[in-house]
mmCIF file of C-alpha atoms in Angstrom:
data_model
loop_
_atom_site.group_PDB
_atom_site.id
_atom_site.type_symbol
_atom_site.label_atom_id
_atom_site.label_comp_id
_atom_site.label_asym_id
_atom_site.label_seq_id
_atom_site.Cartn_x
_atom_site.Cartn_y
_atom_site.Cartn_z
ATOM 1 C CA LEU A 1 115.006 79.955 103.897
ATOM 2 C CA ILE A 2 116.726 77.521 101.513
ATOM 3 C CA LEU A 3 113.611 76.143 99.841
ATOM 4 C CA GLY A 4 112.424 79.666 99.147
ATOM 5 C CA GLN A 5 115.410 80.326 96.903
ATOM 6 C CA PHE A 6 114.266 77.514 94.595
ATOM 7 C CA VAL A 7 110.488 78.023 94.663
ATOM 8 C CA ALA A 8 110.407 81.825 94.355
ATOM 9 C CA HIS A 9 110.408 81.890 90.564
ATOM 10 C CA PRO A 10 107.924 78.967 90.070
ATOM 11 C CA ILE A 11 105.527 80.584 92.567
ATOM 12 C CA LEU A 12 105.553 83.844 90.644
ATOM 13 C CA LEU A 13 104.984 81.964 87.372
ATOM 14 C CA LEU A 14 101.938 80.255 88.882
ATOM 15 C CA MET A 15 100.647 83.643 90.031
ATOM 16 C CA GLY A 16 100.913 84.980 86.491
ATOM 17 C CA ALA A 17 103.537 87.656 87.168
ATOM 18 C CA PRO A 18 104.218 89.799 84.061
ATOM 19 C CA LYS A 19 107.332 88.748 82.157
ATOM 20 C CA ASP A 20 108.840 92.250 82.200
ATOM 21 C CA ILE A 21 108.999 92.357 86.018
ATOM 22 C CA ILE A 22 109.209 88.700 87.033
ATOM 23 C CA HIS A 23 113.003 88.798 87.386
ATOM 24 C CA LEU A 24 112.729 91.744 89.793
ATOM 25 C CA ALA A 25 109.916 90.072 91.724
ATOM 26 C CA THR A 26 111.984 86.862 91.965
ATOM 27 C CA LEU A 27 114.956 88.797 93.334
ATOM 28 C CA TYR A 28 112.802 90.525 95.951
ATOM 29 C CA LEU A 29 111.105 87.287 97.001
ATOM 30 C CA ARG A 30 114.415 85.454 97.381
ATOM 31 C CA ILE A 31 115.795 88.236 99.560
ATOM 32 C CA TYR A 32 112.541 88.275 101.535
ATOM 33 C CA PHE A 33 112.886 84.546 102.237
ATOM 34 C CA LEU A 34 116.299 85.253 103.801
ATOM 35 C CA GLY A 35 114.528 87.173 106.537
ATOM 36 C CA MET A 36 111.979 84.472 107.332
ATOM 37 C CA PRO A 37 113.961 82.922 110.253
ATOM 38 C CA PHE A 38 114.068 86.329 111.945
ATOM 39 C CA PHE A 39 110.373 86.861 111.250
ATOM 40 C CA MET A 40 109.642 83.500 112.892
ATOM 41 C CA LEU A 41 111.820 84.370 115.898
ATOM 42 C CA TYR A 42 109.841 87.546 116.438
ATOM 43 C CA ASP A 43 106.493 85.807 115.966
ATOM 44 C CA PHE A 44 107.255 82.959 118.382
ATOM 45 C CA GLY A 45 108.845 85.254 120.965
ATOM 46 C CA ALA A 46 106.004 87.752 120.767
ATOM 47 C CA SER A 47 103.521 84.921 121.330
ATOM 48 C CA ILE A 48 105.364 83.956 124.517
ATOM 49 C CA LEU A 49 105.170 87.516 125.817
ATOM 50 C CA ARG A 50 101.503 87.778 124.897
ATOM 51 C CA SER A 51 100.846 84.534 126.771
ATOM 52 C CA ILE A 52 101.635 86.369 130.035
ATOM 53 C CA GLY A 53 99.488 89.339 129.013
ATOM 54 C CA ASP A 54 102.328 91.518 127.703
ATOM 55 C CA THR A 55 101.146 92.934 124.387
ATOM 56 C CA ARG A 56 102.974 96.262 124.637
ATOM 57 C CA ARG A 57 106.570 95.202 124.121
ATOM 58 C CA PRO A 58 105.824 93.179 120.953
ATOM 59 C CA MET A 59 104.018 96.268 119.645
ATOM 60 C CA TYR A 60 106.961 98.517 120.545
ATOM 61 C CA ALA A 61 109.306 96.120 118.745
ATOM 62 C CA LEU A 62 107.153 96.345 115.616
ATOM 63 C CA ILE A 63 107.087 100.132 115.777
ATOM 64 C CA VAL A 64 110.878 100.292 116.018
ATOM 65 C CA SER A 65 111.319 97.787 113.188
ATOM 66 C CA GLY A 66 108.850 99.791 111.081
ATOM 67 C CA VAL A 67 110.932 102.935 111.553
ATOM 68 C CA VAL A 68 114.103 100.971 110.706
ATOM 69 C CA ASN A 69 112.394 99.672 107.559
ATOM 70 C CA VAL A 70 111.600 103.211 106.380
ATOM 71 C CA ILE A 71 115.131 104.448 107.082
ATOM 72 C CA LEU A 72 116.758 101.479 105.330
ATOM 73 C CA ASN A 73 114.449 101.877 102.330
ATOM 74 C CA LEU A 74 115.490 105.498 101.970
ATOM 75 C CA LEU A 75 119.157 104.570 102.401
ATOM 76 C CA PHE A 76 119.278 101.586 100.036
ATOM 77 C CA VAL A 77 116.817 102.784 97.380
ATOM 78 C CA VAL A 78 117.255 106.561 97.331
ATOM 79 C CA VAL A 79 120.896 106.967 98.385
ATOM 80 C CA PHE A 80 122.532 103.787 97.056
ATOM 81 C CA HIS A 81 120.077 103.227 94.142
ATOM 82 C CA MET A 82 119.782 99.504 94.867
ATOM 83 C CA GLY A 83 116.202 99.297 93.573
ATOM 84 C CA VAL A 84 114.209 96.153 94.355
ATOM 85 C CA ALA A 85 117.183 94.529 96.091
ATOM 86 C CA GLY A 86 117.413 97.510 98.425
ATOM 87 C CA ALA A 87 113.710 97.260 99.314
ATOM 88 C CA GLY A 88 114.121 93.551 100.045
ATOM 89 C CA LEU A 89 117.210 94.107 102.205
ATOM 90 C CA ALA A 90 115.358 96.832 104.117
ATOM 91 C CA THR A 91 112.601 94.358 104.924
ATOM 92 C CA VAL A 92 115.140 91.777 106.098
ATOM 93 C CA GLY A 93 116.826 94.434 108.232
ATOM 94 C CA ALA A 94 113.506 95.288 109.852
ATOM 95 C CA ASN A 95 112.854 91.588 110.574
ATOM 96 C CA VAL A 96 116.295 91.255 112.180
ATOM 97 C CA THR A 97 115.608 94.335 114.307
ATOM 98 C CA SER A 98 112.307 93.011 115.652
ATOM 99 C CA ALA A 99 113.793 89.550 116.319
ATOM 100 C CA VAL A 100 116.773 90.990 118.252
ATOM 101 C CA GLN A 101 114.446 93.085 120.419
ATOM 102 C CA ILE A 102 112.249 90.106 121.272
ATOM 103 C CA LEU A 103 115.260 87.944 122.097
ATOM 104 C CA TYR A 104 116.541 90.698 124.382
ATOM 105 C CA PHE A 105 113.190 90.896 126.178
ATOM 106 C CA LEU A 106 113.049 87.121 126.673
ATOM 107 C CA THR A 107 116.650 86.768 127.912
ATOM 108 C CA HIS A 108 115.997 89.451 130.538
ATOM 109 C CA GLU A 109 112.605 88.109 131.645
ATOM 110 C CA GLU A 110 111.731 86.489 134.932
ATOM 111 C CA LEU A 111 111.084 82.763 135.177
ATOM 112 C CA PRO A 112 109.333 80.720 133.891
ATOM 113 C CA ILE A 113 109.548 82.310 130.433
ATOM 114 C CA ARG A 114 113.163 83.508 130.600
ATOM 115 C CA LEU A 115 115.165 82.378 127.575
ATOM 116 C CA SER A 116 118.531 80.785 128.341
ATOM 117 C CA PHE A 117 120.609 79.734 125.330
ATOM 118 C CA LYS A 118 122.625 77.350 127.523
ATOM 119 C CA SER A 119 119.492 75.496 128.591
ATOM 120 C CA LEU A 120 117.927 75.110 125.149
ATOM 121 C CA THR A 121 116.628 71.583 124.576
ATOM 122 C CA ILE A 122 113.874 69.947 122.557
ATOM 123 C CA ASP A 123 110.873 68.989 124.671
ATOM 124 C CA HIS A 124 109.170 66.381 122.500
ATOM 125 C CA ASP A 125 105.953 66.463 124.516
ATOM 126 C CA ALA A 126 105.730 70.247 124.212
ATOM 127 C CA VAL A 127 106.531 70.101 120.480
ATOM 128 C CA SER A 128 103.743 67.569 119.999
ATOM 129 C CA LYS A 129 101.223 69.824 121.751
ATOM 130 C CA ILE A 130 102.380 72.881 119.786
ATOM 131 C CA LEU A 131 102.011 71.047 116.478
ATOM 132 C CA LYS A 132 98.603 69.707 117.479
ATOM 133 C CA ILE A 133 97.291 73.241 118.000
ATOM 134 C CA GLY A 134 99.460 75.182 115.542
ATOM 135 C CA VAL A 135 99.294 73.071 112.381
ATOM 136 C CA PRO A 136 95.484 73.155 111.985
ATOM 137 C CA ALA A 137 95.445 76.896 112.680
ATOM 138 C CA GLY A 138 98.241 77.431 110.154
ATOM 139 C CA LEU A 139 96.506 75.380 107.484
ATOM 140 C CA GLN A 140 93.325 77.360 108.095
ATOM 141 C CA GLY A 141 95.218 80.583 107.510
ATOM 142 C CA MET A 142 96.828 79.292 104.325
ATOM 143 C CA VAL A 143 93.536 78.728 102.528
ATOM 144 C CA PHE A 144 92.540 82.386 102.760
ATOM 145 C CA SER A 145 94.016 84.792 100.231
ATOM 146 C CA VAL A 146 95.316 87.981 101.839
ATOM 147 C CA GLU A 147 94.289 91.126 99.988
ATOM 148 C CA LEU A 148 94.854 94.734 100.944
ATOM 149 C CA ASN A 149 91.263 95.928 100.925
ATOM 150 C CA TYR A 150 88.799 97.473 103.307
ATOM 151 C CA GLU A 151 87.281 94.146 104.296
ATOM 152 C CA TYR A 152 90.586 93.016 105.735
ATOM 153 C CA PHE A 153 91.005 96.271 107.636
ATOM 154 C CA ALA A 154 87.785 95.428 109.446
ATOM 155 C CA TYR A 155 88.662 91.738 109.708
ATOM 156 C CA TYR A 156 92.008 92.484 111.358
ATOM 157 C CA LEU A 157 90.123 93.891 114.347
ATOM 158 C CA VAL A 158 88.255 90.597 114.669
ATOM 159 C CA ASN A 159 91.487 88.628 114.291
ATOM 160 C CA ALA A 160 93.190 90.725 116.981
ATOM 161 C CA PHE A 161 90.481 89.884 119.524
ATOM 162 C CA ALA A 162 90.547 86.240 118.386
ATOM 163 C CA GLN A 163 94.278 86.036 119.163
ATOM 164 C CA THR A 164 93.627 87.695 122.516
ATOM 165 C CA VAL A 165 90.980 85.193 123.579
ATOM 166 C CA VAL A 166 93.329 82.310 122.677
ATOM 167 C CA THR A 167 95.884 83.637 125.157
ATOM 168 C CA PHE A 168 93.539 84.447 128.028
ATOM 169 C CA THR A 169 91.359 81.367 127.564
ATOM 170 C CA GLY A 170 94.479 79.170 127.652
ATOM 171 C CA GLN A 171 95.667 80.835 130.849
ATOM 172 C CA ASN A 172 92.379 80.460 132.685
ATOM 173 C CA TYR A 173 91.679 77.002 131.297
ATOM 174 C CA GLY A 174 95.041 75.911 132.684
ATOM 175 C CA ALA A 175 94.059 77.452 136.031
ATOM 176 C CA LYS A 176 90.719 75.586 135.832
ATOM 177 C CA ASP A 177 88.774 78.855 136.122
ATOM 178 C CA GLU A 178 85.735 78.028 133.996
ATOM 179 C CA GLY A 179 83.894 81.201 134.977
ATOM 180 C CA ARG A 180 86.608 83.463 133.607
ATOM 181 C CA CYS A 181 86.789 81.393 130.402
ATOM 182 C CA LYS A 182 83.109 82.110 129.815
ATOM 183 C CA LYS A 183 83.632 85.800 130.605
ATOM 184 C CA ILE A 184 86.524 85.972 128.128
ATOM 185 C CA PHE A 185 84.273 84.486 125.433
ATOM 186 C CA ARG A 186 81.502 87.012 126.110
ATOM 187 C CA LEU A 187 83.788 90.060 126.284
ATOM 188 C CA GLY A 188 85.854 88.953 123.297
ATOM 189 C CA MET A 189 82.742 88.448 121.184
ATOM 190 C CA LEU A 190 81.258 91.784 122.285
ATOM 191 C CA CYS A 191 84.430 93.798 121.627
ATOM 192 C CA SER A 192 85.000 92.084 118.288
ATOM 193 C CA VAL A 193 81.469 92.650 117.008
ATOM 194 C CA ILE A 194 81.347 96.286 118.142
ATOM 195 C CA SER A 195 84.798 97.312 116.859
ATOM 196 C CA CYS A 196 84.391 95.548 113.512
ATOM 197 C CA GLY A 197 80.836 96.862 113.192
ATOM 198 C CA ILE A 198 81.905 100.461 113.801
ATOM 199 C CA LEU A 199 84.773 100.344 111.291
ATOM 200 C CA SER A 200 82.635 98.555 108.689
ATOM 201 C CA THR A 201 79.886 101.134 109.145
ATOM 202 C CA ILE A 202 82.378 103.954 108.553
ATOM 203 C CA PHE A 203 83.539 102.298 105.334
ATOM 204 C CA VAL A 204 79.969 101.723 104.136
ATOM 205 C CA VAL A 205 78.641 105.201 105.022
ATOM 206 C CA PHE A 206 81.607 106.943 103.368
ATOM 207 C CA ARG A 207 82.009 104.382 100.581
ATOM 208 C CA THR A 208 82.076 107.067 97.878
ATOM 209 C CA PHE A 209 85.261 108.521 99.341
ATOM 210 C CA PHE A 210 86.979 105.193 100.026
ATOM 211 C CA ILE A 211 86.166 103.688 96.626
ATOM 212 C CA GLY A 212 87.285 106.915 94.981
ATOM 213 C CA LEU A 213 90.781 106.390 96.378
ATOM 214 C CA PHE A 214 91.166 103.407 94.035
ATOM 215 C CA THR A 215 89.017 104.124 90.986
ATOM 216 C CA SER A 216 86.944 106.752 89.215
ATOM 217 C CA ASP A 217 85.509 104.387 86.606
ATOM 218 C CA PRO A 218 81.671 104.410 86.952
ATOM 219 C CA SER A 219 81.294 100.715 86.089
ATOM 220 C CA VAL A 220 83.986 99.687 88.581
ATOM 221 C CA TYR A 221 82.442 101.967 91.207
ATOM 222 C CA HIS A 222 79.046 100.285 90.735
ATOM 223 C CA TYR A 223 80.396 96.818 91.536
ATOM 224 C CA ALA A 224 82.618 98.099 94.334
ATOM 225 C CA GLN A 225 79.600 99.739 95.950
ATOM 226 C CA LEU A 226 77.640 96.490 95.778
ATOM 227 C CA ARG A 227 80.505 94.675 97.458
ATOM 228 C CA PHE A 228 80.659 97.311 100.201
ATOM 229 C CA LEU A 229 76.928 97.057 100.865
ATOM 230 C CA ILE A 230 76.698 93.260 100.784
ATOM 231 C CA VAL A 231 80.029 92.173 102.264
ATOM 232 C CA LEU A 232 81.325 94.956 104.517
ATOM 233 C CA THR A 233 77.916 95.525 106.079
ATOM 234 C CA PHE A 234 78.027 91.998 107.517
ATOM 235 C CA GLU A 235 81.786 91.710 108.183
ATOM 236 C CA TYR A 236 81.120 91.637 111.931
ATOM 237 C CA LEU A 237 79.626 88.148 111.453
ATOM 238 C CA THR A 238 83.166 86.775 111.150
ATOM 239 C CA SER A 239 83.401 87.301 114.919
ATOM 240 C CA SER A 240 81.058 84.348 115.412
ATOM 241 C CA TYR A 241 83.610 81.776 114.246
ATOM 242 C CA GLU A 242 86.859 83.639 114.951
ATOM 243 C CA ILE A 243 86.164 84.304 118.648
ATOM 244 C CA SER A 244 84.576 80.921 119.359
ATOM 245 C CA GLY A 245 87.367 79.243 117.393
ATOM 246 C CA GLY A 246 89.944 81.183 119.409
ATOM 247 C CA CYS A 247 88.376 79.951 122.640
ATOM 248 C CA LEU A 248 88.452 76.369 121.357
ATOM 249 C CA ARG A 249 92.165 76.748 120.586
ATOM 250 C CA GLY A 250 92.650 78.084 124.092
ATOM 251 C CA PHE A 251 91.100 74.825 125.293
ATOM 252 C CA GLY A 252 93.686 72.955 123.213
ATOM 253 C CA ARG A 253 91.238 71.956 120.475
ATOM 254 C CA SER A 254 92.483 73.445 117.238
ATOM 255 C CA MET A 255 91.462 70.877 114.607
ATOM 256 C CA THR A 256 87.689 71.310 114.974
ATOM 257 C CA PRO A 257 87.519 75.094 114.326
ATOM 258 C CA ALA A 258 90.094 74.758 111.534
ATOM 259 C CA ILE A 259 88.118 72.115 109.622
ATOM 260 C CA LEU A 260 84.770 73.800 110.215
ATOM 261 C CA THR A 261 86.100 77.183 109.095
ATOM 262 C CA VAL A 262 87.714 75.779 105.957
ATOM 263 C CA PHE A 263 84.537 73.864 105.160
ATOM 264 C CA GLY A 264 82.233 76.816 105.761
ATOM 265 C CA SER A 265 84.378 79.526 104.202
ATOM 266 C CA CYS A 266 85.835 77.582 101.274
ATOM 267 C CA VAL A 267 83.979 74.367 100.448
ATOM 268 C CA LEU A 268 80.512 75.903 100.758
ATOM 269 C CA ARG A 269 81.576 78.842 98.605
ATOM 270 C CA LEU A 270 82.828 76.494 95.906
ATOM 271 C CA ILE A 271 79.509 74.628 96.027
ATOM 272 C CA TRP A 272 77.690 77.965 95.732
ATOM 273 C CA LEU A 273 79.787 78.942 92.711
ATOM 274 C CA ALA A 274 79.174 75.586 91.034
ATOM 275 C CA THR A 275 75.424 75.645 91.613
ATOM 276 C CA VAL A 276 73.713 78.973 92.329
ATOM 277 C CA CYS A 277 76.165 81.182 90.430
ATOM 278 C CA ASN A 278 76.167 78.713 87.561
ATOM 279 C CA TRP A 279 72.389 78.937 87.289
ATOM 280 C CA PHE A 280 72.017 82.692 87.946
ATOM 281 C CA HIS A 281 74.686 85.028 86.597
ATOM 282 C CA ASP A 282 74.220 87.830 89.083
ATOM 283 C CA TYR A 283 77.039 89.712 90.866
ATOM 284 C CA LYS A 284 74.858 90.275 93.934
ATOM 285 C CA LEU A 285 74.326 86.529 94.294
ATOM 286 C CA LEU A 286 78.076 86.038 93.991
ATOM 287 C CA MET A 287 78.677 88.463 96.870
ATOM 288 C CA ALA A 288 75.818 87.005 98.922
ATOM 289 C CA ILE A 289 77.803 83.853 99.655
ATOM 290 C CA TYR A 290 80.062 85.849 101.970
ATOM 291 C CA PRO A 291 77.460 86.626 104.668
ATOM 292 C CA ILE A 292 75.772 83.256 104.038
ATOM 293 C CA SER A 293 79.014 81.349 104.602
ATOM 294 C CA TRP A 294 79.817 83.472 107.655
ATOM 295 C CA VAL A 295 76.456 82.632 109.217
ATOM 296 C CA LEU A 296 76.852 78.904 108.506
ATOM 297 C CA THR A 297 80.484 78.800 109.652
ATOM 298 C CA GLY A 298 79.715 80.834 112.752
ATOM 299 C CA THR A 299 76.814 78.555 113.613
ATOM 300 C CA MET A 300 78.946 75.421 113.294
ATOM 301 C CA VAL A 301 81.866 76.735 115.352
ATOM 302 C CA LEU A 302 79.586 78.248 118.005
ATOM 303 C CA VAL A 303 77.753 74.939 118.344
ATOM 304 C CA ALA A 304 81.110 73.160 118.655
ATOM 305 C CA TYR A 305 82.104 75.608 121.405
ATOM 306 C CA PHE A 306 78.906 75.181 123.424
ATOM 307 C CA MET A 307 78.919 71.408 122.916
ATOM 308 C CA LEU A 308 82.111 71.122 124.951
ATOM 309 C CA LYS A 309 79.980 71.095 128.094
ATOM 310 C CA MET A 310 77.127 69.015 126.754
ATOM 311 C CA SER A 311 76.525 65.322 127.233
ATOM 312 C CA ASN A 312 76.802 62.850 124.367
ATOM 313 C CA ALA A 313 73.043 62.222 124.584
ATOM 314 C CA ALA A 314 72.341 65.905 123.983
ATOM 315 C CA ILE A 315 74.714 65.932 121.018
ATOM 316 C CA TYR A 316 72.990 62.966 119.408
ATOM 317 C CA PHE A 317 69.618 64.666 119.937
ATOM 318 C CA ILE A 318 70.735 67.872 118.176
ATOM 319 C CA ILE A 319 72.221 65.984 115.231
ATOM 320 C CA ALA A 320 69.047 63.910 114.900
ATOM 321 C CA SER A 321 67.007 67.133 114.941
ATOM 322 C CA LEU A 322 69.147 68.560 112.157
ATOM 323 C CA ASP A 323 68.475 65.469 110.108
ATOM 324 C CA ILE A 324 64.746 66.202 110.154
ATOM 325 C CA PHE A 325 65.364 69.207 107.923
ATOM 326 C CA THR A 326 66.437 66.849 105.154
ATOM 327 C CA TYR A 327 62.770 66.204 104.409
ATOM 328 C CA LEU A 328 61.968 69.906 104.311
ATOM 329 C CA LEU A 329 64.628 70.964 101.830
ATOM 330 C CA PRO A 330 64.108 71.363 98.066
ATOM 331 C CA ILE A 331 65.799 68.594 96.129
ATOM 332 C CA HIS A 332 68.508 70.871 94.632
ATOM 333 C CA LEU A 333 69.710 71.776 98.171
ATOM 334 C CA LEU A 334 69.680 68.227 99.476
ATOM 335 C CA ALA A 335 73.278 67.433 98.520
ATOM 336 C CA MET A 336 74.573 70.578 100.194
ATOM 337 C CA HIS A 337 72.612 69.802 103.349
ATOM 338 C CA MET A 338 73.888 66.242 103.559
ATOM 339 C CA LEU A 339 77.472 67.396 103.151
ATOM 340 C CA PHE A 340 76.940 69.988 105.869
ATOM 341 C CA LEU A 341 75.265 67.480 108.201
ATOM 342 C CA ARG A 342 77.895 64.779 107.800
ATOM 343 C CA SER A 343 80.690 67.232 108.482
ATOM 344 C CA ILE A 344 79.319 68.698 111.686
ATOM 345 C CA SER A 345 78.113 65.318 112.916
ATOM 346 C CA SER A 346 81.514 63.649 112.709
ATOM 347 C CA LEU A 347 83.398 66.652 114.047
ATOM 348 C CA PHE A 348 81.074 67.344 116.977
ATOM 349 C CA LEU A 349 80.977 63.696 118.016
ATOM 350 C CA HIS A 350 84.764 63.515 117.756
ATOM 351 C CA SER A 351 85.070 66.619 119.937
ATOM 352 C CA SER A 352 82.720 65.259 122.574
ATOM 353 C CA LEU A 353 84.455 61.906 122.757
ATOM 354 C CA THR A 354 87.872 63.514 123.272
ATOM 355 C CA LEU A 355 86.816 65.726 126.191
#
């Protein structure tokens, strides 16, 4: 809230905002930061409701706040001619609306999740557990740039099921119902793959229409079509690490999927750019790292998930087997393999020793 007022302008400078609009963008961002506490209240409160299986009321709150946002935009921008400031204030108003609704739901809930302002205290043990799970997940989210494109439309379906399995896995893990935890993993993975696969297929089959909404330039269309065919076709592969990672977070183990996902989705891509793309200047090879990194990341996180129930002897055997491949790799891939092997070895052994 306060820090945002000072960093808004430097952030926009780092992003390369055009000089003729940077003052307007700074104004909007500063107003937007004013609404962050209310955004956080909604997010935390909605998570509490979802933890008991109530996903409807958080959705209703968002729908109402969305309608309020539209009305306030029309009022401030069209009627009062407040421009960018009006758009920012409308967003803050929508955040306040959603936060008030969630607080109302929580203060009128049954125990044990009823919110009582008179009984508010800081539970240091609970805070420690929340930070242990939340910080790695938050850092993982920070490293991914959020773009409004068709890939993220498909990915949001995967992310929705990933958030769902966190909630239900945590509930059943706390109840020591291992059978239901396994069922949640299977159903979550199945629903995620199918829903993402269907939406991605629609985008790919009708790519001419969807690309045409953004550009009519033949050269731009050519590269956009390649991205559709190479990236969107395999978007469902993100389910492999998102769903398994969600289950691991439900078990209270958030650091392992966070590090593996950042390594597989970021570090490996940087290595690919510095090696393969540096040697071969081909756009298709540039796009190919997406499905490649998804397969590698998914493999690592899935192995971490299944290793939760394995003995240390079995873990050592698998890591030793992976090491055999060192002698089968071409020399220019040796460094990448060793980096991959060291990462999963240390993380998997750490996970097994903390069970």
